[in-house]
PDB file of C-alpha atoms (C1' of nucleotides) in Angstrom:
ATOM      1  CA  MET A   1      98.559 169.050 -55.087  1.00 81.00           C
ATOM      2  CA  GLU A   2      97.638 172.563 -54.088  1.00 95.00           C
ATOM      3  CA  ARG A   3      96.150 174.761 -56.782  1.00 97.00           C
ATOM      4  CA  VAL A   4      96.744 178.484 -56.909  1.00 98.00           C
ATOM      5  CA  THR A   5      95.459 181.403 -58.969  1.00 98.00           C
ATOM      6  CA  ILE A   6      97.913 183.865 -60.424  1.00 98.00           C
ATOM      7  CA  THR A   7      97.017 187.197 -61.971  1.00 98.00           C
ATOM      8  CA  GLU A   8      98.937 188.703 -64.865  1.00 98.00           C
ATOM      9  CA  ARG A   9      98.527 192.104 -66.419  1.00 98.00           C
ATOM     10  CA  VAL A  10      98.444 191.591 -70.165  1.00 98.00           C
ATOM     11  CA  ASP A  11      98.272 193.650 -73.327  1.00 97.00           C
ATOM     12  CA  HIS A  12      97.491 192.228 -76.790  1.00 98.00           C
ATOM     13  CA  PHE A  13      96.134 189.035 -75.261  1.00 98.00           C
ATOM     14  CA  ASN A  14      92.758 187.480 -76.094  1.00 98.00           C
ATOM     15  CA  LEU A  15      91.940 183.930 -75.000  1.00 98.00           C
ATOM     16  CA  GLY A  16      89.127 183.548 -77.532  1.00 98.00           C
ATOM     17  CA  GLN A  17      91.313 184.508 -80.469  1.00 98.00           C
ATOM     18  CA  ILE A  18      94.057 182.163 -79.326  1.00 98.00           C
ATOM     19  CA  ALA A  19      91.585 179.324 -78.803  1.00 98.00           C
ATOM     20  CA  ARG A  20      90.156 179.652 -82.318  1.00 97.00           C
ATOM     21  CA  SER A  21      93.444 180.222 -84.076  1.00 97.00           C
ATOM     22  CA  GLY A  22      94.191 176.637 -85.077  1.00 97.00           C
ATOM     23  CA  GLN A  23      97.469 176.380 -83.168  1.00 98.00           C
ATOM     24  CA  THR A  24      96.007 174.242 -80.407  1.00 98.00           C
ATOM     25  CA  PHE A  25      93.127 171.798 -80.680  1.00 98.00           C
ATOM     26  CA  ARG A  26      92.295 170.970 -77.091  1.00 98.00           C
ATOM     27  CA  TRP A  27      91.097 174.069 -75.270  1.00 98.00           C
ATOM     28  CA  ILE A  28      87.614 173.667 -73.796  1.00 98.00           C
ATOM     29  CA  ARG A  29      85.490 176.795 -73.754  1.00 97.00           C
ATOM     30  CA  GLN A  30      83.671 177.207 -70.429  1.00 96.00           C
ATOM     31  CA  GLY A  31      82.340 180.691 -71.045  1.00 96.00           C
ATOM     32  CA  PRO A  32      83.349 184.093 -72.416  1.00 96.00           C
ATOM     33  CA  GLN A  33      87.132 184.396 -72.126  1.00 97.00           C
ATOM     34  CA  THR A  34      87.191 181.285 -69.928  1.00 98.00           C
ATOM     35  CA  TYR A  35      88.877 178.040 -70.958  1.00 98.00           C
ATOM     36  CA  THR A  36      90.046 174.752 -69.517  1.00 98.00           C
ATOM     37  CA  VAL A  37      93.472 174.194 -71.024  1.00 98.00           C
ATOM     38  CA  PRO A  38      94.965 170.683 -70.967  1.00 98.00           C
ATOM     39  CA  ALA A  39      98.712 170.242 -71.489  1.00 98.00           C
ATOM     40  CA  ALA A  40     101.740 168.480 -70.052  1.00 98.00           C
ATOM     41  CA  GLY A  41      99.795 165.856 -68.147  1.00 98.00           C
ATOM     42  CA  ASP A  42      97.674 168.387 -66.296  1.00 98.00           C
ATOM     43  CA  TYR A  43      95.423 171.350 -66.978  1.00 98.00           C
ATOM     44  CA  CYS A  44      94.798 174.925 -65.963  1.00 98.00           C
ATOM     45  CA  THR A  45      91.807 177.205 -66.020  1.00 98.00           C
ATOM     46  CA  ALA A  46      92.483 180.475 -67.817  1.00 98.00           C
ATOM     47  CA  PHE A  47      90.097 183.417 -67.716  1.00 98.00           C
ATOM     48  CA  MET A  48      90.061 187.148 -68.253  1.00 98.00           C
ATOM     49  CA  PRO A  49      87.787 189.121 -65.923  1.00 98.00           C
ATOM     50  CA  GLU A  50      89.135 192.319 -67.481  1.00 98.00           C
ATOM     51  CA  ARG A  51      90.494 193.063 -70.913  1.00 98.00           C
ATOM     52  CA  ASP A  52      94.003 193.549 -69.517  1.00 98.00           C
ATOM     53  CA  GLN A  53      93.902 190.890 -66.826  1.00 98.00           C
ATOM     54  CA  LEU A  54      94.662 187.190 -67.257  1.00 99.00           C
ATOM     55  CA  LYS A  55      94.065 184.801 -64.406  1.00 99.00           C
ATOM     56  CA  ILE A  56      95.466 181.277 -64.406  1.00 99.00           C
ATOM     57  CA  ARG A  57      94.377 178.699 -61.872  1.00 98.00           C
ATOM     58  CA  CYS A  58      96.762 175.769 -61.838  1.00 98.00           C
ATOM     59  CA  ARG A  59      98.862 173.416 -59.774  1.00 98.00           C
ATOM     60  CA  ALA A  60     101.247 175.383 -57.579  1.00 98.00           C
ATOM     61  CA  ASP A  61     104.289 173.603 -58.975  1.00 98.00           C
ATOM     62  CA  MET A  62     103.290 174.371 -62.575  1.00 98.00           C
ATOM     63  CA  VAL A  63     102.987 178.154 -62.404  1.00 98.00           C
ATOM     64  CA  ASN A  64     106.212 178.636 -64.346  1.00 98.00           C
ATOM     65  CA  PHE A  65     105.159 176.134 -66.989  1.00 98.00           C
ATOM     66  CA  TRP A  66     101.886 177.930 -67.645  1.00 99.00           C
ATOM     67  CA  ARG A  67     103.420 181.398 -67.667  1.00 98.00           C
ATOM     68  CA  ARG A  68     105.794 180.190 -70.342  1.00 98.00           C
ATOM     69  CA  TYR A  69     103.029 178.280 -72.171  1.00 98.00           C
ATOM     70  CA  PHE A  70     100.947 181.442 -72.588  1.00 98.00           C
ATOM     71  CA  GLY A  71     103.887 183.416 -73.915  1.00 98.00           C
ATOM     72  CA  LEU A  72     104.128 185.609 -70.836  1.00 98.00           C
ATOM     73  CA  CYS A  73     107.920 185.253 -70.853  1.00 98.00           C
ATOM     74  CA  ASP A  74     108.218 186.377 -74.486  1.00 98.00           C
ATOM     75  CA  PRO A  75     108.788 189.984 -75.638  1.00 98.00           C
ATOM     76  CA  TYR A  76     105.353 190.674 -77.110  1.00 98.00           C
ATOM     77  CA  PRO A  77     105.566 194.437 -76.432  1.00 98.00           C
ATOM     78  CA  GLU A  78     108.533 194.526 -78.812  1.00 98.00           C
ATOM     79  CA  TYR A  79     106.720 192.434 -81.419  1.00 98.00           C
ATOM     80  CA  TRP A  80     103.658 194.675 -81.322  1.00 98.00           C
ATOM     81  CA  ALA A  81     105.717 197.839 -81.420  1.00 98.00           C
ATOM     82  CA  THR A  82     107.154 196.635 -84.723  1.00 98.00           C
ATOM     83  CA  ILE A  83     103.792 195.494 -86.072  1.00 98.00           C
ATOM     84  CA  ASP A  84     102.166 198.802 -85.115  1.00 98.00           C
ATOM     85  CA  ALA A  85     105.007 200.836 -86.610  1.00 98.00           C
ATOM     86  CA  TRP A  86     104.609 199.086 -89.967  1.00 98.00           C
ATOM     87  CA  ALA A  87     100.837 199.462 -89.809  1.00 98.00           C
ATOM     88  CA  GLU A  88     101.348 203.191 -89.363  1.00 98.00           C
ATOM     89  CA  LYS A  89     103.548 203.296 -92.478  1.00 98.00           C
ATOM     90  CA  ASP A  90     101.312 201.017 -94.550  1.00 98.00           C
ATOM     91  CA  GLY A  91      98.125 202.922 -93.772  1.00 98.00           C
ATOM     92  CA  PRO A  92      94.724 201.793 -92.527  1.00 98.00           C
ATOM     93  CA  GLU A  93      93.685 199.971 -95.713  1.00 98.00           C
ATOM     94  CA  ALA A  94      96.701 197.675 -95.911  1.00 98.00           C
ATOM     95  CA  TYR A  95      95.928 194.001 -95.410  1.00 98.00           C
ATOM     96  CA  LEU A  96      98.487 193.580 -92.630  1.00 98.00           C
ATOM     97  CA  THR A  97      97.154 196.665 -90.848  1.00 98.00           C
ATOM     98  CA  LYS A  98      93.605 195.333 -90.891  1.00 98.00           C
ATOM     99  CA  ALA A  99      94.693 191.842 -89.880  1.00 98.00           C
ATOM    100  CA  ALA A 100      96.731 193.151 -86.939  1.00 98.00           C
ATOM    101  CA  ALA A 101      93.871 195.404 -85.815  1.00 98.00           C
ATOM    102  CA  TYR A 102      91.498 192.451 -85.896  1.00 97.00           C
ATOM    103  CA  ALA A 103      93.681 189.751 -84.313  1.00 98.00           C
ATOM    104  CA  ASP A 104      95.285 192.078 -81.790  1.00 98.00           C
ATOM    105  CA  GLY A 105      95.175 189.529 -78.987  1.00 98.00           C
ATOM    106  CA  MET A 106      97.117 186.784 -80.701  1.00 98.00           C
ATOM    107  CA  VAL A 107      99.905 184.878 -78.976  1.00 98.00           C
ATOM    108  CA  ILE A 108     101.955 181.893 -80.117  1.00 98.00           C
ATOM    109  CA  LEU A 109     101.602 179.313 -77.365  1.00 98.00           C
ATOM    110  CA  ARG A 110     104.642 177.375 -76.216  1.00 98.00           C
ATOM    111  CA  GLN A 111     103.073 173.944 -76.289  1.00 98.00           C
ATOM    112  CA  PRO A 112     104.900 170.776 -75.243  1.00 98.00           C
ATOM    113  CA  ALA A 113     106.910 169.533 -78.205  1.00 98.00           C
ATOM    114  CA  TRP A 114     105.477 166.026 -78.360  1.00 98.00           C
ATOM    115  CA  GLU A 115     101.867 167.178 -78.148  1.00 98.00           C
ATOM    116  CA  ALA A 116     102.291 169.747 -80.910  1.00 98.00           C
ATOM    117  CA  THR A 117     104.255 167.367 -83.108  1.00 98.00           C
ATOM    118  CA  ALA A 118     101.687 164.581 -82.898  1.00 98.00           C
ATOM    119  CA  SER A 119      98.826 167.042 -83.357  1.00 98.00           C
ATOM    120  CA  PHE A 120     100.222 168.544 -86.543  1.00 98.00           C
ATOM    121  CA  VAL A 121     101.028 165.156 -88.046  1.00 98.00           C
ATOM    122  CA  ILE A 122      97.317 164.468 -87.591  1.00 98.00           C
ATOM    123  CA  SER A 123      96.420 167.856 -89.082  1.00 98.00           C
ATOM    124  CA  GLN A 124      97.642 167.182 -92.612  1.00 98.00           C
ATOM    125  CA  ASN A 125      94.975 167.390 -95.320  1.00 98.00           C
ATOM    126  CA  ASN A 126      92.343 167.644 -92.595  1.00 98.00           C
ATOM    127  CA  ASN A 127      90.070 170.352 -91.200  1.00 97.00           C
ATOM    128  CA  ILE A 128      90.157 171.864 -87.730  1.00 98.00           C
ATOM    129  CA  PRO A 129      86.895 170.400 -86.357  1.00 98.00           C
ATOM    130  CA  ARG A 130      87.980 166.917 -87.438  1.00 98.00           C
ATOM    131  CA  ILE A 131      91.486 167.398 -86.044  1.00 98.00           C
ATOM    132  CA  LYS A 132      89.947 168.316 -82.699  1.00 98.00           C
ATOM    133  CA  ALA A 133      87.657 165.286 -82.755  1.00 98.00           C
ATOM    134  CA  ILE A 134      90.479 162.895 -83.605  1.00 98.00           C
ATOM    135  CA  ILE A 135      92.812 164.244 -80.918  1.00 98.00           C
ATOM    136  CA  GLU A 136      90.042 164.148 -78.333  1.00 98.00           C
ATOM    137  CA  ALA A 137      89.288 160.517 -79.207  1.00 98.00           C
ATOM    138  CA  LEU A 138      92.992 159.724 -79.003  1.00 98.00           C
ATOM    139  CA  CYS A 139      93.254 161.296 -75.549  1.00 98.00           C
ATOM    140  CA  ARG A 140      90.157 159.506 -74.291  1.00 98.00           C
ATOM    141  CA  ARG A 141      91.480 156.142 -75.416  1.00 98.00           C
ATOM    142  CA  PHE A 142      95.127 156.472 -74.427  1.00 98.00           C
ATOM    143  CA  GLY A 143      95.367 159.394 -71.964  1.00 98.00           C
ATOM    144  CA  HIS A 144      94.604 159.664 -68.256  1.00 98.00           C
ATOM    145  CA  MET A 145      91.347 161.113 -67.001  1.00 98.00           C
ATOM    146  CA  ILE A 146      91.544 164.047 -64.595  1.00 98.00           C
ATOM    147  CA  THR A 147      88.422 164.992 -62.668  1.00 97.00           C
ATOM    148  CA  LEU A 148      87.827 168.723 -62.407  1.00 96.00           C
ATOM    149  CA  PRO A 149      86.535 170.465 -59.278  1.00 93.00           C
ATOM    150  CA  SER A 150      83.400 171.291 -61.273  1.00 90.00           C
ATOM    151  CA  GLY A 151      82.698 167.584 -61.687  1.00 93.00           C
ATOM    152  CA  GLY A 152      83.713 167.593 -65.330  1.00 94.00           C
ATOM    153  CA  TRP A 153      86.870 165.972 -66.641  1.00 96.00           C
ATOM    154  CA  VAL A 154      89.731 166.312 -69.052  1.00 98.00           C
ATOM    155  CA  TYR A 155      92.068 163.724 -70.529  1.00 98.00           C
ATOM    156  CA  THR A 156      95.812 164.101 -70.765  1.00 98.00           C
ATOM    157  CA  PHE A 157      97.630 163.799 -74.075  1.00 98.00           C
ATOM    158  CA  PRO A 158      98.925 160.220 -74.369  1.00 98.00           C
ATOM    159  CA  GLU A 159     102.631 159.489 -74.061  1.00 98.00           C
ATOM    160  CA  PRO A 160     104.372 158.395 -77.282  1.00 98.00           C
ATOM    161  CA  GLU A 161     104.924 154.911 -75.828  1.00 98.00           C
ATOM    162  CA  LYS A 162     101.180 154.287 -76.074  1.00 98.00           C
ATOM    163  CA  LEU A 163     100.851 155.159 -79.767  1.00 98.00           C
ATOM    164  CA  THR A 164     103.607 153.082 -81.338  1.00 98.00           C
ATOM    165  CA  ASP A 165     101.335 150.439 -82.902  1.00 98.00           C
ATOM    166  CA  ALA A 166      99.227 151.590 -85.864  1.00 97.00           C
ATOM    167  CA  ALA A 167      97.002 148.540 -85.415  1.00 97.00           C
ATOM    168  CA  HIS A 168      95.784 150.015 -82.117  1.00 98.00           C
ATOM    169  CA  LEU A 169      94.896 153.369 -83.669  1.00 98.00           C
ATOM    170  CA  GLY A 170      91.826 152.236 -85.597  1.00 97.00           C
ATOM    171  CA  GLY A 171      88.399 153.795 -85.153  1.00 97.00           C
ATOM    172  CA  LEU A 172      89.746 157.239 -84.308  1.00 98.00           C
ATOM    173  CA  GLY A 173      89.230 158.776 -87.750  1.00 98.00           C
ATOM    174  CA  LEU A 174      92.942 159.048 -88.443  1.00 98.00           C
ATOM    175  CA  GLY A 175      92.662 157.473 -91.880  1.00 98.00           C
ATOM    176  CA  TYR A 176      96.009 156.976 -93.606  1.00 98.00           C
ATOM    177  CA  ARG A 177      97.688 159.126 -90.941  1.00 98.00           C
ATOM    178  CA  ASP A 178      97.631 156.270 -88.430  1.00 98.00           C
ATOM    179  CA  LYS A 179     100.910 154.868 -89.703  1.00 97.00           C
ATOM    180  CA  TYR A 180     102.544 158.308 -89.655  1.00 98.00           C
ATOM    181  CA  LEU A 181     101.523 158.818 -86.032  1.00 98.00           C
ATOM    182  CA  ALA A 182     102.703 155.337 -85.034  1.00 98.00           C
ATOM    183  CA  ALA A 183     106.056 155.816 -86.778  1.00 97.00           C
ATOM    184  CA  LEU A 184     106.520 159.186 -85.091  1.00 98.00           C
ATOM    185  CA  ALA A 185     105.577 157.780 -81.688  1.00 98.00           C
ATOM    186  CA  SER A 186     108.012 154.892 -82.177  1.00 98.00           C
ATOM    187  CA  ALA A 187     110.823 157.249 -83.108  1.00 97.00           C
ATOM    188  CA  VAL A 188     110.196 159.481 -80.095  1.00 98.00           C
ATOM    189  CA  ALA A 189     109.642 156.618 -77.655  1.00 98.00           C
ATOM    190  CA  GLY A 190     112.716 154.812 -78.946  1.00 98.00           C
ATOM    191  CA  GLY A 191     114.888 157.883 -78.656  1.00 97.00           C
ATOM    192  CA  SER A 192     115.915 158.151 -82.312  1.00 96.00           C
ATOM    193  CA  VAL A 193     114.117 161.513 -82.392  1.00 97.00           C
ATOM    194  CA  ASP A 194     114.713 163.909 -79.492  1.00 98.00           C
ATOM    195  CA  LEU A 195     112.150 166.687 -79.875  1.00 98.00           C
ATOM    196  CA  GLU A 196     113.332 168.623 -76.832  1.00 96.00           C
ATOM    197  CA  LYS A 197     116.841 168.702 -78.219  1.00 97.00           C
ATOM    198  CA  LEU A 198     115.578 169.997 -81.574  1.00 97.00           C
ATOM    199  CA  ALA A 199     114.254 173.062 -79.761  1.00 96.00           C
ATOM    200  CA  THR A 200     117.807 174.246 -79.174  1.00 96.00           C
ATOM    201  CA  THR A 201     119.611 173.003 -82.277  1.00 96.00           C
ATOM    202  CA  ASP A 202     120.262 174.993 -85.431  1.00 96.00           C
ATOM    203  CA  TYR A 203     116.983 176.032 -87.064  1.00 97.00           C
ATOM    204  CA  GLU A 204     117.543 174.530 -90.506  1.00 96.00           C
ATOM    205  CA  ALA A 205     119.040 171.364 -89.026  1.00 97.00           C
ATOM    206  CA  ALA A 206     116.007 170.975 -86.778  1.00 98.00           C
ATOM    207  CA  LYS A 207     113.664 171.403 -89.725  1.00 97.00           C
ATOM    208  CA  GLU A 208     115.535 168.821 -91.800  1.00 97.00           C
ATOM    209  CA  ALA A 209     115.465 166.375 -88.892  1.00 97.00           C
ATOM    210  CA  LEU A 210     111.705 166.791 -88.643  1.00 98.00           C
ATOM    211  CA  LYS A 211     111.210 166.383 -92.401  1.00 98.00           C
ATOM    212  CA  ALA A 212     113.099 163.098 -92.247  1.00 97.00           C
ATOM    213  CA  ILE A 213     110.201 161.682 -90.215  1.00 97.00           C
ATOM    214  CA  PRO A 214     107.504 160.029 -92.396  1.00 97.00           C
ATOM    215  CA  GLY A 215     104.433 162.234 -92.716  1.00 97.00           C
ATOM    216  CA  ILE A 216     106.254 165.460 -91.899  1.00 98.00           C
ATOM    217  CA  GLY A 217     106.853 167.791 -94.836  1.00 98.00           C
ATOM    218  CA  GLU A 218     107.617 171.480 -95.127  1.00 98.00           C
ATOM    219  CA  LYS A 219     104.332 172.772 -93.726  1.00 98.00           C
ATOM    220  CA  VAL A 220     103.995 170.405 -90.783  1.00 98.00           C
ATOM    221  CA  ALA A 221     107.673 170.871 -89.912  1.00 98.00           C
ATOM    222  CA  ASN A 222     107.103 174.620 -89.763  1.00 98.00           C
ATOM    223  CA  CYS A 223     104.065 174.137 -87.523  1.00 98.00           C
ATOM    224  CA  ILE A 224     106.085 171.957 -85.157  1.00 98.00           C
ATOM    225  CA  LEU A 225     108.920 174.476 -85.078  1.00 98.00           C
ATOM    226  CA  LEU A 226     106.510 177.325 -84.378  1.00 98.00           C
ATOM    227  CA  TYR A 227     104.010 175.797 -81.978  1.00 98.00           C
ATOM    228  CA  GLY A 228     106.039 173.025 -80.343  1.00 98.00           C
ATOM    229  CA  LEU A 229     109.643 174.162 -80.405  1.00 98.00           C
ATOM    230  CA  GLY A 230     109.224 177.863 -79.724  1.00 98.00           C
ATOM    231  CA  ARG A 231     110.727 179.018 -83.040  1.00 98.00           C
ATOM    232  CA  LEU A 232     108.655 182.125 -83.673  1.00 98.00           C
ATOM    233  CA  GLU A 233     110.455 182.767 -86.957  1.00 98.00           C
ATOM    234  CA  ALA A 234     108.820 179.669 -88.502  1.00 98.00           C
ATOM    235  CA  PHE A 235     106.224 180.558 -91.141  1.00 98.00           C
ATOM    236  CA  PRO A 236     103.831 177.695 -91.977  1.00 98.00           C
ATOM    237  CA  VAL A 237     102.095 178.059 -95.341  1.00 97.00           C
ATOM    238  CA  ASP A 238      98.836 176.117 -95.562  1.00 96.00           C
ATOM    239  CA  VAL A 239      96.023 176.586 -98.074  1.00 95.00           C
ATOM    240  CA  TRP A 240      94.712 179.655 -96.206  1.00 96.00           C
ATOM    241  CA  ILE A 241      98.081 181.396 -95.982  1.00 97.00           C
ATOM    242  CA  ARG A 242      98.857 180.482 -99.592  1.00 96.00           C
ATOM    243  CA  ARG A 243      95.655 182.196-100.725  1.00 95.00           C
ATOM    244  CA  ILE A 244      96.602 185.318 -98.759  1.00 96.00           C
ATOM    245  CA  LEU A 245     100.126 185.393-100.180  1.00 96.00           C
ATOM    246  CA  GLU A 246      98.906 184.994-103.752  1.00 94.00           C
ATOM    247  CA  ARG A 247      96.146 187.591-103.412  1.00 95.00           C
ATOM    248  CA  GLU A 248      97.750 190.218-101.166  1.00 96.00           C
ATOM    249  CA  PHE A 249     101.490 189.781-101.660  1.00 96.00           C
ATOM    250  CA  PRO A 250     102.083 188.789-105.300  1.00 93.00           C
ATOM    251  CA  ASP A 251     105.533 190.379-105.125  1.00 92.00           C
ATOM    252  CA  GLY A 252     106.476 188.485-101.975  1.00 93.00           C
ATOM    253  CA  PHE A 253     105.650 188.691 -98.291  1.00 96.00           C
ATOM    254  CA  PRO A 254     107.830 191.206 -96.389  1.00 97.00           C
ATOM    255  CA  ALA A 255     108.974 188.698 -93.782  1.00 96.00           C
ATOM    256  CA  GLY A 256     112.137 190.675 -93.143  1.00 96.00           C
ATOM    257  CA  ARG A 257     110.134 193.319 -91.318  1.00 98.00           C
ATOM    258  CA  TYR A 258     109.231 190.796 -88.660  1.00 98.00           C
ATOM    259  CA  ALA A 259     112.563 189.077 -88.219  1.00 97.00           C
ATOM    260  CA  GLY A 260     112.387 186.535 -85.436  1.00 98.00           C
ATOM    261  CA  PHE A 261     108.593 186.519 -85.088  1.00 98.00           C
ATOM    262  CA  ALA A 262     107.130 186.161 -88.583  1.00 98.00           C
ATOM    263  CA  GLY A 263     105.203 183.149 -87.264  1.00 98.00           C
ATOM    264  CA  LEU A 264     103.138 185.469 -85.073  1.00 98.00           C
ATOM    265  CA  VAL A 265     102.245 187.605 -88.087  1.00 98.00           C
ATOM    266  CA  GLN A 266     101.342 184.432 -89.963  1.00 98.00           C
ATOM    267  CA  GLN A 267      98.975 183.527 -87.115  1.00 98.00           C
ATOM    268  CA  ILE A 268      97.409 186.985 -87.179  1.00 98.00           C
ATOM    269  CA  MET A 269      96.736 186.686 -90.919  1.00 98.00           C
ATOM    270  CA  PHE A 270      95.358 183.156 -90.534  1.00 98.00           C
ATOM    271  CA  CYS A 271      92.920 184.327 -87.870  1.00 98.00           C
ATOM    272  CA  TYR A 272      91.833 187.410 -89.823  1.00 98.00           C
ATOM    273  CA  GLU A 273      91.417 185.519 -93.088  1.00 97.00           C
ATOM    274  CA  ARG A 274      89.216 182.863 -91.527  1.00 97.00           C
ATOM    275  CA  GLU A 275      87.111 185.109 -89.312  1.00 95.00           C
ATOM    276  CA  SER A 276      86.748 188.473 -91.016  1.00 87.00           C
ATOM    277  CA  GLY A 277      83.402 188.991 -92.665  1.00 64.00           C
ATOM    278  CA  ARG A 278      81.739 186.224 -90.765  1.00 59.00           C
ATOM    279  CA  PRO A 279      80.442 185.938 -87.208  1.00 51.00           C
ATOM    280  CA  THR A 280      83.143 184.653 -84.882  1.00 48.00           C
ATOM    281  CA  ALA A 281      81.632 181.385 -83.890  1.00 39.00           C
ATOM    282  CA  CYS A 282      83.166 180.507 -80.563  1.00 33.00           C
ATOM    283  CA  ILE A 283      83.944 176.842 -80.714  1.00 32.00           C
TER     284      ILE A 283
ATOM    285  C1'  DG B   1      77.633 162.887-106.390  1.00 80.95           C
ATOM    286  C1'  DT B   2      81.749 166.539-105.897  1.00 80.95           C
ATOM    287  C1'  DC B   3      84.706 169.486-103.270  1.00 80.95           C
ATOM    288  C1'  DC B   4      87.485 170.611 -99.454  1.00 80.95           C
ATOM    289  C1'  DA B   5      90.452 170.413 -95.310  1.00 80.95           C
ATOM    290  C1'  DG B   6      96.572 174.087 -91.162  1.00 80.95           C
ATOM    291  C1'  DG B   7      99.733 167.974 -96.911  1.00 80.95           C
ATOM    292  C1'  DC B   8     102.792 164.292 -97.825  1.00 80.95           C
ATOM    293  C1'  DC B   9     104.680 160.691-100.695  1.00 80.95           C
ATOM    294  C1'  DC B  10     105.682 158.554-104.864  1.00 80.95           C
ATOM    295  C1'  DT B  11     106.264 158.477-109.772  1.00 80.95           C
ATOM    296  C1'  DC B  12     107.558 160.270-113.984  1.00 80.95           C
ATOM    297  C1'  DA B  13     109.412 163.482-117.096  1.00 80.95           C
TER     298       DA B  13
ATOM    299  C1'  DT C   1     113.586 170.048-109.938  1.00 80.95           C
ATOM    300  C1'  DG C   2     108.825 170.213-110.584  1.00 80.95           C
ATOM    301  C1'  DA C   3     104.108 168.684-111.756  1.00 80.95           C
ATOM    302  C1'  DG C   4     100.459 165.432-110.908  1.00 80.95           C
ATOM    303  C1'  DG C   5      97.856 161.727-108.815  1.00 80.95           C
ATOM    304  C1'  DG C   6      96.710 158.948-104.701  1.00 80.95           C
ATOM    305  C1'  DC C   7      95.629 158.820-100.165  1.00 80.95           C
ATOM    306  C1'  DA C   8      91.253 158.115 -95.483  1.00 80.95           C
ATOM    307  C1'  DT C   9      87.718 160.597 -93.561  1.00 80.95           C
ATOM    308  C1'  DG C  10      83.560 163.223 -93.011  1.00 80.95           C
ATOM    309  C1'  DG C  11      81.095 167.633 -93.442  1.00 80.95           C
ATOM    310  C1'  DA C  12      79.242 171.056 -96.722  1.00 80.95           C
TER     311       DA C  12
END
DNA sequence: GTCCAGGCCCTCA
DNA sequence: TGAGGGCATGGA
């Protein structure tokens, strides 16, 4: 299949920040602002030769998928206009102002629903380096290998049909999560859970359907809604976000300001909280 | 050795 | 309805 390179003019877009932000676990850093990005049974190479220029090299028939994946079809100028307006009102010392100034290239990726769902079931009570290692091992065992032009390789994310038996998931570091992943894979493979359909159903109904799956609670359901189902209003609260809310917003987080995209603001705070005051180790 | 990590489930009050 | 303990794993 022919591969093409498209060029997009971007604003508020930073591949490094997105890669480190804990919303995806599979990007492979090849250099400054250059990543191999596996998803949907294939991969692309994304790089930024200029601060306002994103280039995506991918299969010709997947250009639309990747444009959507990187949020290029979403109204980020509107989101940032709102964020900047509130920063102006809050003043330069406000936590949200500083977080937005720091993580000013953040985007919520539109990842394939199954890949995000399985990834965040694995994420529970786990840390990001281990989550990455587990998912990589899973892809190497059950995915397909794709050879890159450079001579390197990437593995695709395995289909749910391959993960339905917990007994086959040993040795990956999953721990007690193996049975959650197998139950999820069985439900998706068997058709009792239709993740794609949940992307378009009522928000609360979709969340309740996700929480009915073993191993998916409030936080993981919110992650799936945000990162896998394109619901940018979802607001996952993990230990990092909880600390921020308790310390900075004891009277409540003003989510109403960011109606429809509070999940983006959540991601900005998550990034700032983890990286501010320490060198940004590029993983 | 203890603590922690993008938590969830079960039990008990 | 809410609090508390258990759960696999591995790095700090």
